[in-house]
């Protein structure tokens, strides 16, 4: 072997993402999830995301690539109520709250796209590193409908929310999430990436993140939600006919890696 | 020998008034009726040229009033893309005094045009703001329009000075009298000769329409002062069977006369000769771009230099180091702004 040369690590399913991989990392089980490797490239505690570098990706030789990159745009843009409350109309939710400025959907889409743009570059770079491999992108968890939970656990949003946090009404936040996912799905469709929605079992009757799936922060899922996402990923991979994660060679044992 | 012209000041005498030899020294303002305090909210509306006025006033430190700002989630670049901050409200271009009057009437709820949204492949277009949108649904269009009209009311009540640029006399009217900023069919909608009629506003009509608009404004804001200008930008096209230059001269002449009549009859209305500065023989046409229509940044700079001198009591000398540095630093952005000026009339110059 050449000095300094390390062969690529074979991985049946490589999951790469930012903070939303946390729930999966907590949930991954060597017995249930053989052949799945999770690589988190997000910094913690609000530190900037590192660049998704080619040398990092070059360590792996996956059969299937799954992205959990980003997914929190709807919260970053819309969790905290702005001074000028707004609402907008989407096909799935045509109603609007009274007394609010109605913002054209095109402006909402443009704002989300602008926020997503650098993350989509990361997504494209990730999948570009593994040409020809089946690729999936998993939606981030839906918004948390319960304002009490958000106010109790404001997390990184505390500085923006102030002493008396005003949370954007959940219907508006759900619309932002729906638009975000529609834009993400279109981005993926244009690149042959399978877009995977958040697991229904992790949602309540209105589509918000179920109470037993919430982490103690305003946006993320917990280990239970992570388990649901892992099962969703395995189901999606299997149904696509790609190399399903099976019991693999020792090198592909369940593991997580942190590149932040 | 003494005669009425023997003792006139320099600016009343063509030979003695600066500008012929040094175009940059041209200043056709004898005296302004009032000055603008730095904190006085200044609202801008009108035709394409008013966009330049709004931009330069803000850059010069005036308290330009943006009553209809972008939603909180839009960044600055996106805000401009969606035409926030181009004028004080997201009105798009208001070319005629009748259009201004009807906008205020619509904001007050006393006029509701019958025209339905124009349907295009991209979505719905508001016939009275064709440069805004498109909208995804009628409900969305109506919601945004309601917000816009509320912002117009806010602008009217909050502005201390209203800068309005008269742009055109030629217009297309709906059967209910509603004035379109752009003829139906050019950027959406369908032209219906049985419904849409051409009208060329006269001096008397322009004066009456603006006076009526101002009366509505004063009912809310009696202390408002007005600066009228006439856009020097020629017509893109004329509906009349004559050369577009003839129609341009007619239209600008009507507007110029109307502006003077309005200013002469009201102490709170001043006329600012931006039209004269751009079109003056002194400048030998240098303030028009290669298409002989778009106004160059150099021309806009000249206009705003004179404006600031008289209304803000500041006089950056032409060619001063400060002015040069400022101009150099802003050059690229300004050049782009010129190219990007949103002008509905461009739609009249489509491929043929």
XYZ file of C-alpha atoms in Angstrom, chain B residues 53-271:
219
model
C -35.170 60.888 -7.537
C -36.130 58.460 -4.784
C -32.808 56.674 -4.926
C -30.687 59.824 -4.900
C -32.662 61.507 -2.156
C -32.114 58.520 0.071
C -28.450 58.431 -0.766
C -28.134 62.145 -0.029
C -29.432 61.636 3.472
C -33.018 62.735 3.047
C -35.612 60.959 5.113
C -37.182 59.182 2.171
C -40.448 57.664 3.237
C -40.885 53.982 2.419
C -44.409 53.343 3.539
C -44.571 49.960 1.826
C -41.397 48.163 2.807
C -40.548 44.530 2.144
C -41.764 41.768 4.416
C -39.262 40.957 7.127
C -38.033 37.788 5.486
C -36.816 39.477 2.291
C -33.210 40.645 2.145
C -32.207 43.909 0.506
C -31.413 42.397 -2.878
C -34.679 40.510 -3.001
C -36.562 43.575 -1.804
C -35.347 45.507 -4.806
C -36.135 42.611 -7.122
C -39.720 42.775 -5.907
C -39.722 46.563 -6.274
C -39.792 47.579 -2.650
C -38.234 50.965 -2.023
C -38.291 51.980 -5.664
C -41.025 54.447 -4.764
C -42.553 55.226 -1.390
C -45.146 52.566 -2.021
C -45.019 49.601 -4.347
C -47.162 51.498 -6.792
C -45.079 50.903 -9.849
C -44.931 53.802 -12.234
C -47.690 56.399 -11.992
C -47.552 58.069 -15.353
C -50.532 60.403 -15.289
C -52.179 62.725 -12.800
C -55.448 60.847 -13.333
C -53.703 57.616 -12.323
C -52.510 59.286 -9.124
C -55.978 60.593 -8.402
C -57.531 57.183 -8.921
C -54.904 55.509 -6.753
C -55.829 57.797 -3.867
C -59.518 57.253 -4.531
C -58.968 53.504 -4.482
C -57.018 53.820 -1.236
C -59.911 55.813 0.217
C -62.419 53.264 -0.979
C -64.262 55.690 -3.231
C -63.327 54.058 -6.515
C -63.212 50.370 -7.372
C -62.156 49.665 -10.951
C -63.990 46.870 -12.677
C -60.923 45.471 -14.434
C -60.178 41.873 -13.504
C -56.615 40.601 -13.024
C -54.751 39.765 -16.174
C -53.965 36.084 -16.574
C -50.547 35.151 -17.912
C -48.550 31.945 -18.012
C -46.558 33.203 -15.031
C -49.633 34.020 -12.958
C -51.998 36.897 -12.374
C -51.058 40.497 -13.075
C -52.597 43.503 -11.357
C -53.728 45.725 -14.266
C -52.931 48.790 -12.185
C -49.470 47.627 -11.117
C -48.274 45.496 -14.028
C -44.662 45.559 -12.870
C -45.558 43.941 -9.531
C -46.105 40.235 -9.169
C -47.140 37.973 -10.784
C -49.561 36.648 -8.205
C -50.480 33.028 -7.632
C -54.189 33.603 -7.064
C -56.844 36.292 -6.989
C -56.963 36.065 -3.215
C -53.250 36.708 -3.046
C -53.494 39.610 -5.474
C -56.373 41.115 -3.529
C -54.499 40.659 -0.261
C -51.377 42.350 -1.554
C -53.422 45.104 -3.163
C -55.228 45.776 0.105
C -51.890 46.065 1.856
C -50.592 48.359 -0.876
C -53.585 50.665 -0.625
C -53.223 50.770 3.156
C -49.608 51.797 2.637
C -50.716 54.518 0.230
C -52.948 55.893 2.980
C -50.029 55.715 5.383
C -47.775 57.535 2.939
C -50.347 60.273 2.513
C -50.733 60.821 6.219
C -47.028 60.678 7.069
C -45.309 62.534 4.267
C -44.108 66.075 4.778
C -43.000 66.593 1.185
C -44.446 64.836 -1.859
C -42.206 64.650 -4.918
C -44.277 63.704 -7.931
C -42.982 63.263 -11.459
C -45.463 63.756 -14.271
C -44.668 61.349 -17.058
C -47.276 60.990 -19.797
C -50.453 62.442 -21.205
C -51.297 59.491 -23.446
C -53.206 56.798 -21.604
C -55.648 53.934 -22.045
C -58.880 53.968 -20.100
C -61.264 51.194 -19.208
C -64.972 51.644 -19.853
C -65.434 52.735 -16.225
C -62.793 55.420 -16.615
C -60.025 53.554 -14.818
C -56.622 54.522 -16.197
C -54.234 51.722 -17.018
C -50.530 52.446 -16.583
C -49.936 50.195 -19.553
C -52.254 49.331 -22.399
C -53.962 45.939 -21.940
C -52.276 43.329 -24.073
C -48.746 44.683 -23.699
C -47.799 42.868 -20.503
C -50.931 40.862 -19.919
C -54.632 41.034 -20.457
C -56.342 41.360 -23.788
C -56.865 44.551 -25.676
C -60.554 45.061 -26.381
C -61.256 47.995 -28.701
C -64.884 48.018 -27.567
C -63.840 48.464 -23.956
C -60.443 50.135 -23.916
C -60.189 53.658 -25.260
C -57.290 55.960 -25.860
C -57.151 59.353 -24.213
C -54.611 62.144 -24.458
C -54.942 64.347 -21.397
C -55.074 68.085 -21.867
C -53.460 70.760 -19.753
C -56.776 71.470 -18.087
C -57.341 67.821 -17.264
C -53.855 67.345 -15.816
C -54.262 70.443 -13.648
C -57.713 69.401 -12.486
C -56.662 65.812 -11.770
C -53.619 66.781 -9.768
C -55.541 69.462 -7.887
C -58.186 66.883 -7.031
C -55.542 64.424 -5.882
C -53.902 67.090 -3.752
C -57.252 68.006 -2.221
C -57.684 64.411 -1.116
C -54.178 64.401 0.293
C -54.732 67.660 2.145
C -57.927 66.364 3.669
C -55.660 64.069 5.657
C -52.410 65.996 5.617
C -53.077 69.727 5.221
C -49.463 70.766 5.714
C -47.976 68.715 2.912
C -45.740 70.481 0.416
C -45.313 69.324 -3.148
C -42.444 69.332 -5.598
C -43.577 68.664 -9.146
C -41.224 67.532 -11.852
C -41.710 66.461 -15.436
C -39.986 63.328 -16.621
C -37.498 64.047 -19.405
C -37.773 60.463 -20.657
C -39.370 60.472 -24.132
C -42.400 58.337 -24.949
C -41.556 54.795 -25.924
C -44.447 54.782 -28.366
C -47.376 56.947 -29.332
C -50.838 55.737 -30.181
C -51.391 58.686 -32.475
C -50.562 58.531 -36.193
C -47.609 60.851 -36.033
C -43.936 60.671 -35.200
C -43.247 59.671 -31.608
C -41.036 62.730 -31.220
C -43.983 65.004 -31.971
C -46.086 63.195 -29.412
C -43.243 63.384 -26.912
C -42.890 67.126 -27.303
C -46.652 67.591 -27.089
C -46.961 65.415 -23.999
C -44.046 66.999 -22.172
C -45.245 70.454 -23.114
C -48.682 69.786 -21.682
C -47.176 68.431 -18.492
C -44.719 71.290 -18.215
C -47.472 73.870 -18.589
C -49.712 72.039 -16.161
C -46.919 71.860 -13.593
C -46.299 75.588 -13.925
C -49.978 76.428 -13.572
C -50.207 74.286 -10.468
C -47.080 75.825 -8.938
C -48.107 79.360 -9.800
C -51.451 78.881 -8.144
C -50.367 77.271 -4.897
C -47.645 78.367 -2.499
C -47.204 74.806 -1.256
C -46.409 73.508 -4.748
C -43.000 74.084 -6.265
C -41.821 73.122 -9.719
